[in-house]
PDB file of C-alpha atoms in Angstrom:
ATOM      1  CA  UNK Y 732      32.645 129.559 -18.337  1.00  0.00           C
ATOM      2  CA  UNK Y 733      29.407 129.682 -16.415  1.00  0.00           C
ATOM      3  CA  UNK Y 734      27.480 131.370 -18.514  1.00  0.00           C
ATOM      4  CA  UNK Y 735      23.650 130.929 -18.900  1.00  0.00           C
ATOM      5  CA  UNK Y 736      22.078 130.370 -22.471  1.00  0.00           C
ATOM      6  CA  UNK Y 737      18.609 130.849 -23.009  1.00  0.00           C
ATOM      7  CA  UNK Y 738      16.894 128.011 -24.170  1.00  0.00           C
ATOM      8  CA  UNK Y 739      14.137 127.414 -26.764  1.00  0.00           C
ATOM      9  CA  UNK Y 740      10.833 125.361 -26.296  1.00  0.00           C
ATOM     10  CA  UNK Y 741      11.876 121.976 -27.100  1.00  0.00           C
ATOM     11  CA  UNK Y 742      15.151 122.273 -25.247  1.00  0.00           C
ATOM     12  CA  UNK Y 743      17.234 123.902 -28.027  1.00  0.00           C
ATOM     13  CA  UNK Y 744      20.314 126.056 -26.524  1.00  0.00           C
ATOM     14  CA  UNK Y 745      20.961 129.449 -27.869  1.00  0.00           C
ATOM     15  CA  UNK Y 746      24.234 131.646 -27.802  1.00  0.00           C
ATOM     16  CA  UNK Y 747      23.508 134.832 -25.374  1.00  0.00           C
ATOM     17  CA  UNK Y 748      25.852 137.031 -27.834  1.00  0.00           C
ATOM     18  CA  UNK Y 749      24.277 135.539 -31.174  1.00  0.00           C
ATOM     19  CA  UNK Y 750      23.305 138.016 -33.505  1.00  0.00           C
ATOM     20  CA  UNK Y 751      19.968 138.096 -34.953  1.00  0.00           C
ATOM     21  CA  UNK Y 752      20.166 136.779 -38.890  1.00  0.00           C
ATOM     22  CA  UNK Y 753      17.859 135.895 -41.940  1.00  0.00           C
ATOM     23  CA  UNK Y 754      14.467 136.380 -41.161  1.00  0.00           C
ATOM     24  CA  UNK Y 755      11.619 134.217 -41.852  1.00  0.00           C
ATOM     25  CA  UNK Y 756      12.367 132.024 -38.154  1.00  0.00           C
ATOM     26  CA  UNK Y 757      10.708 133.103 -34.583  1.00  0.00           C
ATOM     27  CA  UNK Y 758      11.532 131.827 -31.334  1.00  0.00           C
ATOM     28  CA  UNK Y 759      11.354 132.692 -28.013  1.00  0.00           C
ATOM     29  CA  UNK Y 760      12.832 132.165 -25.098  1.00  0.00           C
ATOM     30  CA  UNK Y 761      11.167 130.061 -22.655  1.00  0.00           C
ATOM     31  CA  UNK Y 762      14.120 128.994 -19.951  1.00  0.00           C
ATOM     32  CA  UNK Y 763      17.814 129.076 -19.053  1.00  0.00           C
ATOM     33  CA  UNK Y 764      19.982 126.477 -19.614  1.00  0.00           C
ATOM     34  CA  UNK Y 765      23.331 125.650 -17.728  1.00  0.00           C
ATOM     35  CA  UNK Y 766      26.487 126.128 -19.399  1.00  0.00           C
ATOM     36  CA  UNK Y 767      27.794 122.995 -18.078  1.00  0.00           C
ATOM     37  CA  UNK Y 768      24.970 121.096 -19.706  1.00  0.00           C
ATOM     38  CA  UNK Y 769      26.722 119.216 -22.743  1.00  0.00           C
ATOM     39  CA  UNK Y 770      23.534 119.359 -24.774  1.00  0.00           C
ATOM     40  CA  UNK Y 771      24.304 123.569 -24.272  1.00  0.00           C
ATOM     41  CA  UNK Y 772      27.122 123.805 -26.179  1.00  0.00           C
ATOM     42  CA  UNK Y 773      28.389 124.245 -29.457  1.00  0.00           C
ATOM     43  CA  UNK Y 774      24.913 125.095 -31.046  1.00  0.00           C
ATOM     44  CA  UNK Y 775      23.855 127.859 -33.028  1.00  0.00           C
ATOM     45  CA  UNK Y 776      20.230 128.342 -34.342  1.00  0.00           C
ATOM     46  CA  UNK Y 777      18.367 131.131 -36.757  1.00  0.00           C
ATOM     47  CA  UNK Y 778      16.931 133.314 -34.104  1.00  0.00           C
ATOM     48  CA  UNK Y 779      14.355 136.673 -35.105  1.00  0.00           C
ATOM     49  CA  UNK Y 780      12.978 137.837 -31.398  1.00  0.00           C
ATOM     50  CA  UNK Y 781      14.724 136.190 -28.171  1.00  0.00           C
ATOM     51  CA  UNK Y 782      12.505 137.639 -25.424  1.00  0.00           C
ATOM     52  CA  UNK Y 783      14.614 137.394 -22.382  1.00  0.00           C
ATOM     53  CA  UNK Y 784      12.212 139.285 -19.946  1.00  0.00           C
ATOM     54  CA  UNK Y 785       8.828 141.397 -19.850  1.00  0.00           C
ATOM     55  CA  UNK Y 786      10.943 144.556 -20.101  1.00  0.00           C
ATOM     56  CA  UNK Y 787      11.168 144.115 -23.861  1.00  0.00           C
ATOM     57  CA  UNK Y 788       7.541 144.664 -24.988  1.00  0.00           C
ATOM     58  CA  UNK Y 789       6.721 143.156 -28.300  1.00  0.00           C
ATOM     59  CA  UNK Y 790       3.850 144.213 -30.596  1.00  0.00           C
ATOM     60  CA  UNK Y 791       1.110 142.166 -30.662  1.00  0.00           C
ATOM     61  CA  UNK Y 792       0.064 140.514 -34.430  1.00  0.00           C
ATOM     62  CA  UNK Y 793      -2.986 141.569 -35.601  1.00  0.00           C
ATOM     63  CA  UNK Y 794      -5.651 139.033 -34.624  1.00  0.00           C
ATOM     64  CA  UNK Y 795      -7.863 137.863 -37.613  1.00  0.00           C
ATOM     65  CA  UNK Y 796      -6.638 139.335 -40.244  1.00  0.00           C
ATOM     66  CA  UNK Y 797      -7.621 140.406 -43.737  1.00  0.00           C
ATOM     67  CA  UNK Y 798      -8.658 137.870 -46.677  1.00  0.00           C
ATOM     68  CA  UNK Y 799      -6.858 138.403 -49.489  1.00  0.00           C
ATOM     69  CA  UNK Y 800      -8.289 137.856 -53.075  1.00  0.00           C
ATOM     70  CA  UNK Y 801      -6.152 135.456 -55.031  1.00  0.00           C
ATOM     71  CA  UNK Y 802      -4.059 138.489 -57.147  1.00  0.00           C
ATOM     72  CA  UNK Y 803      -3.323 140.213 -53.910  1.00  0.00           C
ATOM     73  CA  UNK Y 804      -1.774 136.567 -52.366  1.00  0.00           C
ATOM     74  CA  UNK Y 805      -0.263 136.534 -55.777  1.00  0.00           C
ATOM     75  CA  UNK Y 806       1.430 139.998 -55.401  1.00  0.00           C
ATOM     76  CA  UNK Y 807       3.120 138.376 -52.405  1.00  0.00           C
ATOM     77  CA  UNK Y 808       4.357 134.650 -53.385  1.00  0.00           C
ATOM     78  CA  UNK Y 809       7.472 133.948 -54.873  1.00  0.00           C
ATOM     79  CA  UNK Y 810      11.472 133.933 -54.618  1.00  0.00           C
ATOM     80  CA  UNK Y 811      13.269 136.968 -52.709  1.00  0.00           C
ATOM     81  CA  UNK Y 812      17.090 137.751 -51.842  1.00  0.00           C
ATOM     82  CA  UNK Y 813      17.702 139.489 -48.767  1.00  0.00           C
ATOM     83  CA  UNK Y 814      19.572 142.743 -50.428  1.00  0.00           C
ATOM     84  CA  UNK Y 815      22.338 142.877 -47.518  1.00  0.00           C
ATOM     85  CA  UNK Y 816      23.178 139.327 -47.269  1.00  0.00           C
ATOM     86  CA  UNK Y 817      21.990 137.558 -50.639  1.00  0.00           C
ATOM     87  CA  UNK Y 818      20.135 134.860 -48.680  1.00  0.00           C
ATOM     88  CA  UNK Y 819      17.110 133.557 -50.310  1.00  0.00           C
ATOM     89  CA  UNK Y 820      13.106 134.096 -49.159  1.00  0.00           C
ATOM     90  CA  UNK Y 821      10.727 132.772 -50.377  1.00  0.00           C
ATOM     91  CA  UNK Y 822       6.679 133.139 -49.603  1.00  0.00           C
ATOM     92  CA  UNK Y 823       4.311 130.316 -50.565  1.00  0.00           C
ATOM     93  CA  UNK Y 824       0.856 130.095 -50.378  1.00  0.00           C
ATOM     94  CA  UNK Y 825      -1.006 126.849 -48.925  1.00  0.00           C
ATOM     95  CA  UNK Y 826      -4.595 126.290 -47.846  1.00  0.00           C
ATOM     96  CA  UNK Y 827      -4.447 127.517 -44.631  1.00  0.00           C
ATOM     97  CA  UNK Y 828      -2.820 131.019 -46.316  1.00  0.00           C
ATOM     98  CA  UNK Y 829       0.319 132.423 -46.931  1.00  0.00           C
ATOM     99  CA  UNK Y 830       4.072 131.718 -44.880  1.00  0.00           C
ATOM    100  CA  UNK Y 831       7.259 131.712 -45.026  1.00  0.00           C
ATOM    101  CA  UNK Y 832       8.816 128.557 -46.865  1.00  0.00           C
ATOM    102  CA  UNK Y 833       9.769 126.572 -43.151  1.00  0.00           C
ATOM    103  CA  UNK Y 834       9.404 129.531 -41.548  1.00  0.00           C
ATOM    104  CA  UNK Y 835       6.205 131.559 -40.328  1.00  0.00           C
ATOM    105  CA  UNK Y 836       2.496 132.101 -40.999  1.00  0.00           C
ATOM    106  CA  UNK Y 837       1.583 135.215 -42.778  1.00  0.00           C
ATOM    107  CA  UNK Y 838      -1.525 137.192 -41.403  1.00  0.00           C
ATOM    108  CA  UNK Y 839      -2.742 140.106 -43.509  1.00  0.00           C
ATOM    109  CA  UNK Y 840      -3.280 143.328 -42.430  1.00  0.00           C
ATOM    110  CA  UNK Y 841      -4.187 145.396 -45.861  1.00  0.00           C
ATOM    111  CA  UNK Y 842      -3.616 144.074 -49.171  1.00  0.00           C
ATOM    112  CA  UNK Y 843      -0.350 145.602 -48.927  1.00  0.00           C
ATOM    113  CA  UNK Y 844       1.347 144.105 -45.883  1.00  0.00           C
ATOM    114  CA  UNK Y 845       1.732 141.037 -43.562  1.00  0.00           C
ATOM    115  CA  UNK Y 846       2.418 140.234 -40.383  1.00  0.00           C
ATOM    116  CA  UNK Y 847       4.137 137.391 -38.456  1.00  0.00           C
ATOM    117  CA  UNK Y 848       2.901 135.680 -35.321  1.00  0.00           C
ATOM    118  CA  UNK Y 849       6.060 137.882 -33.296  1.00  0.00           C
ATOM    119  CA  UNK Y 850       4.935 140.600 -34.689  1.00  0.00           C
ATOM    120  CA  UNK Y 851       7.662 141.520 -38.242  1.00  0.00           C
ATOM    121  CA  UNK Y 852       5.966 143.187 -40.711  1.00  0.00           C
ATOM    122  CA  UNK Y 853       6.206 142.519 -44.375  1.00  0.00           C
ATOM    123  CA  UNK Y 854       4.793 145.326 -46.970  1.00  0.00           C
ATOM    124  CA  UNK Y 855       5.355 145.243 -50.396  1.00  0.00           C
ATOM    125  CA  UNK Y 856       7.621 148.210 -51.391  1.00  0.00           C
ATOM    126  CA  UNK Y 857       5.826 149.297 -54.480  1.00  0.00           C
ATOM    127  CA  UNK Y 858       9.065 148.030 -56.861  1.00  0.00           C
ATOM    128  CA  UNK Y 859       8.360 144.356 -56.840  1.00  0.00           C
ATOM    129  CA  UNK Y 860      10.409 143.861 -53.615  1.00  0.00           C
ATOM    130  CA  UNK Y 861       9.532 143.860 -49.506  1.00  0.00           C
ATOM    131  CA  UNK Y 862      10.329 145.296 -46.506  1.00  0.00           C
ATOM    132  CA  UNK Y 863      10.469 143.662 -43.569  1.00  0.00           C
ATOM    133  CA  UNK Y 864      10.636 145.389 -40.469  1.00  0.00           C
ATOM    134  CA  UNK Y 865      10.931 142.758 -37.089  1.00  0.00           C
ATOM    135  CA  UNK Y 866       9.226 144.309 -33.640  1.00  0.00           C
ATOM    136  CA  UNK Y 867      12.314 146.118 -33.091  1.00  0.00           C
ATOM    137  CA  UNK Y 868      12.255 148.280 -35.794  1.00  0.00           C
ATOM    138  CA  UNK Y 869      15.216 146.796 -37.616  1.00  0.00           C
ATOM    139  CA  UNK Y 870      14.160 146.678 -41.265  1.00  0.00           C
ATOM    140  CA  UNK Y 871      15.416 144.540 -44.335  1.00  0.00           C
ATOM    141  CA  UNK Y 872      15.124 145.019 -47.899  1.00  0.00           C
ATOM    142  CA  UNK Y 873      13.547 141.588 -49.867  1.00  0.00           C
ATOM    143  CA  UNK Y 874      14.191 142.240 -53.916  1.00  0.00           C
ATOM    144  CA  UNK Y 875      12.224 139.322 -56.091  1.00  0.00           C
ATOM    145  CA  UNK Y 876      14.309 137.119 -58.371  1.00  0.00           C
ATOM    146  CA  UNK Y 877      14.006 134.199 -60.715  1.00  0.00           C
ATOM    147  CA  UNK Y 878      14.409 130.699 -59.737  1.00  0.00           C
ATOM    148  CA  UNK Y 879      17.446 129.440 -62.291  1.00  0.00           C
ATOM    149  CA  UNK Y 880      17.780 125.985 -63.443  1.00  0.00           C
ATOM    150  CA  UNK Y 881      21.131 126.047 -65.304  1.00  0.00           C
ATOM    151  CA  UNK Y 882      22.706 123.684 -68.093  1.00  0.00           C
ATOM    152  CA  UNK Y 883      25.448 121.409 -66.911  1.00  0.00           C
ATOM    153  CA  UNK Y 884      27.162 123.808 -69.956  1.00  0.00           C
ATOM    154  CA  UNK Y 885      26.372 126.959 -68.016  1.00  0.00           C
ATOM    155  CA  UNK Y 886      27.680 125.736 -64.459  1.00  0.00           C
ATOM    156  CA  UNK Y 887      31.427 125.133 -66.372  1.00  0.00           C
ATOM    157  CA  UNK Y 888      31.632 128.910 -65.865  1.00  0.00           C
ATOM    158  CA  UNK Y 889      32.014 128.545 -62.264  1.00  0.00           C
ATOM    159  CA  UNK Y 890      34.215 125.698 -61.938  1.00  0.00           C
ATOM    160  CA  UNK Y 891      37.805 127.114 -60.634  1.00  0.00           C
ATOM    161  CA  UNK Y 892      40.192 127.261 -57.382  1.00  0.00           C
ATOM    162  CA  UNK Y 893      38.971 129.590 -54.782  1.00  0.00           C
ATOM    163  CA  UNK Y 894      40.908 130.798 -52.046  1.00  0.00           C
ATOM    164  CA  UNK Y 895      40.447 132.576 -48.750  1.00  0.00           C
ATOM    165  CA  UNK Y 896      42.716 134.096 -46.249  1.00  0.00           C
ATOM    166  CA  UNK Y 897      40.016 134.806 -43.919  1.00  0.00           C
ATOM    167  CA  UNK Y 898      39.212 131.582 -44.405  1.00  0.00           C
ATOM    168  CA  UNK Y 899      42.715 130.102 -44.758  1.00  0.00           C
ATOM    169  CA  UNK Y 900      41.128 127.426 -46.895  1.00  0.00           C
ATOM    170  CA  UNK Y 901      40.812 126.606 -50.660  1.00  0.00           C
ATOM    171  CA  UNK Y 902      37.942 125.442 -52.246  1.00  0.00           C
ATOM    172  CA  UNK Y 903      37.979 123.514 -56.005  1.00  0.00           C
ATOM    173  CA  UNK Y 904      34.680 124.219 -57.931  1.00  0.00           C
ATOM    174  CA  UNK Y 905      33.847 121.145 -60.587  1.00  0.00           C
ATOM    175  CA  UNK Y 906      30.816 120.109 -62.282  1.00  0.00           C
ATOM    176  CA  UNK Y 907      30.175 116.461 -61.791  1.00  0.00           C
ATOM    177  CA  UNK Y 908      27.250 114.032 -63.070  1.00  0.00           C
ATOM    178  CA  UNK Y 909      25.269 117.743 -64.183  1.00  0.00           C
ATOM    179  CA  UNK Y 910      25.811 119.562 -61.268  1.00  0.00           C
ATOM    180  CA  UNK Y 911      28.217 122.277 -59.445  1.00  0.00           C
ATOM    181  CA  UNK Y 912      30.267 120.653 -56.654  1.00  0.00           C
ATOM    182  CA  UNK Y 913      32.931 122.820 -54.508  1.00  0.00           C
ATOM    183  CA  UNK Y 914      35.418 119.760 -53.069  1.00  0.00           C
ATOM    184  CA  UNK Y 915      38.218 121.047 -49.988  1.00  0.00           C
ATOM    185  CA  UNK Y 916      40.980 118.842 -49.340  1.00  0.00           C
ATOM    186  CA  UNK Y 917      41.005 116.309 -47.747  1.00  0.00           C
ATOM    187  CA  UNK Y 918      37.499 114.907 -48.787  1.00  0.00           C
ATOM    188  CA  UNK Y 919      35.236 116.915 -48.047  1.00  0.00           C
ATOM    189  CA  UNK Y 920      32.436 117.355 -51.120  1.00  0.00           C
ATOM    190  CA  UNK Y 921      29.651 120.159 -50.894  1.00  0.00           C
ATOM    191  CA  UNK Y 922      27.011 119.745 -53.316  1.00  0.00           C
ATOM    192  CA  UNK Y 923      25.465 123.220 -54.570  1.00  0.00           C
ATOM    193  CA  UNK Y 924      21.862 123.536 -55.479  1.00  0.00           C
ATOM    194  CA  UNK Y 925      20.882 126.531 -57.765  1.00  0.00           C
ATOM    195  CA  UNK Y 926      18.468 129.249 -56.133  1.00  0.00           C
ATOM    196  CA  UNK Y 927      18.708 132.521 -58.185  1.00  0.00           C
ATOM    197  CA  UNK Y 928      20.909 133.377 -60.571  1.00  0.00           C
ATOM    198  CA  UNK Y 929      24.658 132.823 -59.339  1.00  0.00           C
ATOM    199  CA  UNK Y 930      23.678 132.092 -55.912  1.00  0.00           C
ATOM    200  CA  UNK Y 931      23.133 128.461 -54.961  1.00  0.00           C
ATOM    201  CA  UNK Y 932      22.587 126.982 -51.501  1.00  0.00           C
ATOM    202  CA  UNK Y 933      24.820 124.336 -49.845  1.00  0.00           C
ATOM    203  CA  UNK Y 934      26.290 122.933 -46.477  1.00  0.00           C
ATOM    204  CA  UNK Y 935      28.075 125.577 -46.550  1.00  0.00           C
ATOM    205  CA  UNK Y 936      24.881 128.318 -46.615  1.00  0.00           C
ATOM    206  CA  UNK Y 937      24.486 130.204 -49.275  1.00  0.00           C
ATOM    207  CA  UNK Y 938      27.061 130.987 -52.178  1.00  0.00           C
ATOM    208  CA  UNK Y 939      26.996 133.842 -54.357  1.00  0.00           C
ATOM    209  CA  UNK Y 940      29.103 133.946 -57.022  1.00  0.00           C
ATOM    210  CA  UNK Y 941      30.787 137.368 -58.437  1.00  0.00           C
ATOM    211  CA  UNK Y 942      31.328 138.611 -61.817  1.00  0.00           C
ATOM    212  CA  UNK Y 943      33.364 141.218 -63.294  1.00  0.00           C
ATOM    213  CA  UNK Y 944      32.044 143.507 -66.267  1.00  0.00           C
ATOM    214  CA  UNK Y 945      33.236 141.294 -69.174  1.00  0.00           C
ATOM    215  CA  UNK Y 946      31.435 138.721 -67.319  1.00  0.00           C
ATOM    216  CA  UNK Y 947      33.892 135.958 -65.946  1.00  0.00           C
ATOM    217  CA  UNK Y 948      33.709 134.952 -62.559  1.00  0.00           C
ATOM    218  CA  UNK Y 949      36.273 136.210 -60.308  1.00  0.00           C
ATOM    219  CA  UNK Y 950      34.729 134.635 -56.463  1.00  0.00           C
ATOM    220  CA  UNK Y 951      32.303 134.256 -54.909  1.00  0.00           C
ATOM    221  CA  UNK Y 952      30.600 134.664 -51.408  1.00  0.00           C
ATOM    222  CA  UNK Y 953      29.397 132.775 -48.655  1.00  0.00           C
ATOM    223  CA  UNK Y 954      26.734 133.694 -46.412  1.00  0.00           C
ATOM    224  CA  UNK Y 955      25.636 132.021 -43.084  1.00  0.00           C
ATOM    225  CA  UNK Y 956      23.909 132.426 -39.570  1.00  0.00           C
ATOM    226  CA  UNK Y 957      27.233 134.404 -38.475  1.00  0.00           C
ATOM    227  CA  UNK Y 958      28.742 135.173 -41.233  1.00  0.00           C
ATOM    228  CA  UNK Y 959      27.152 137.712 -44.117  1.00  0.00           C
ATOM    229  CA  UNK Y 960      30.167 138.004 -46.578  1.00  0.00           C
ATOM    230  CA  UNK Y 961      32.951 135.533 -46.143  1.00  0.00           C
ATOM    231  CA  UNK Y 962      34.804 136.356 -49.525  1.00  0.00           C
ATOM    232  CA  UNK Y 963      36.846 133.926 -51.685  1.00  0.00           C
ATOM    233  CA  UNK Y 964      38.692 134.545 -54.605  1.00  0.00           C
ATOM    234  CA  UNK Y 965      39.558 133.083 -57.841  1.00  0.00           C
ATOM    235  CA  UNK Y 966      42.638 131.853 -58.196  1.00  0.00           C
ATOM    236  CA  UNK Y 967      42.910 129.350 -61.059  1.00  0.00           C
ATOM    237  CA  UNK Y 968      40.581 128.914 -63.798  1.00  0.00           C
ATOM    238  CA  UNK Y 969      39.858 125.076 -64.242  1.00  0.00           C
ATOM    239  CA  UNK Y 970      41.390 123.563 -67.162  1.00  0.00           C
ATOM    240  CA  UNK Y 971      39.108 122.737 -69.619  1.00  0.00           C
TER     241      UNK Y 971
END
């Protein structure tokens, strides 16, 4: 009670204690809201780089930058997971140069490695991946994966009951009219799109599914602004 949030251009309230997830959003601080203001509370937001005073001194982006010929762009764009949390990245190019899909511009310093206008770095790691490293120092590992379009056929492999005691919830997976649906009592539908293999975004963030050696699906897990690994299990295999 009383506590002050900091508050985004724009008006947008943003929890003191929130930790800082995905990358590939920047905003900073620019007032203090009022706990007691309504339009405070009960919002979260992805946050990179809250600057709440001039004691935290944040790099500079370079200024400029270098042009890149079209294969070094190329070396760039494309689909990433974050390693840690599974989320998805991805880097497109459009005519005013390379960003972060609704996220950031992309200013090049070498051939080799970008920068964002707060100041993250992302370098290409020399496997195919990236590492991003924010003005703090805090780093995260980007690997590159397909995009996956499954088969109606193929998405029957992940259609089960799911439970959680975390989550003290159950979750029913079902493909209907060609796609993957996960229903929880007592209406609630959430529609899952496919990103990479397994994983798939959805009102709920992002779900990776898990597999065990022979291949069947035993779970799957669900990543979001606060939470990196909220696990649920298999329980029933949906009768076919």
């Amino acid at each position: 009670g009383g506590v002050e949030l900091p508050v985004m251009e724009g008006g947008l309230a943003i929890p003191i204690s929130a930790p800082v997830p995905e990358i590939g959003w920047q905003y900073v601080c620019s007032k203090v809201g009022a706990m007691s203001d309504p339009a405070n509370r009960g919002r979260t937001y992805q946050v990179a780089d809250v600057v709440l005073g001039s004691s935290l001194a944040v790099p500079a982006a370079t200024n400029g930058g270098v042009a890149l010929s079209e294969a070094d762009a190329s070396a760039f764009v494309g689909l990433y997971r974050n390693t840690t949390t599974g989320v998805p990245v991805r880097i497109v190019k459009e005519a005013a140069g390379l960003r972060v899909e609704r996220g950031a511009t992309l200013t090049a310093e070498s051939n080799s490695r970008l920068v964002t206008p707060a100041g993250q770095r992302w370098a290409l790691d020399g496997r195919g991946g990236i590492t991003v490293t924010d003005a703090f120092g805090r780093t995260d590992a980007l690997a590159r994966v397909a995009p996956w379009t499954p088969a109606s056929d193929d998405l029957r492999a992940f259609e089960g009951t799911y439970g959680s005691p975390d989550a003290e919830t159950e979750l029913v997976g079902k493909v209907e009219e060609g796609a993957l649906v996960l229903r929880q009592r007592p209406d609630r539908v959430v529609r899952l799109t496919p990103i990479y293999e397994a994983a798939f975004s959805g009102s709920l963030g992002t779900v990776i599914f898990h597999k065990d050696d022979a291949g069947r699906v035993t779970g799957f897990s669900v990543s979001q602004d606060r939470v990196w690994d909220l696990r649920f299990a298999r329980e029933i295999p949906a009768a076919r």
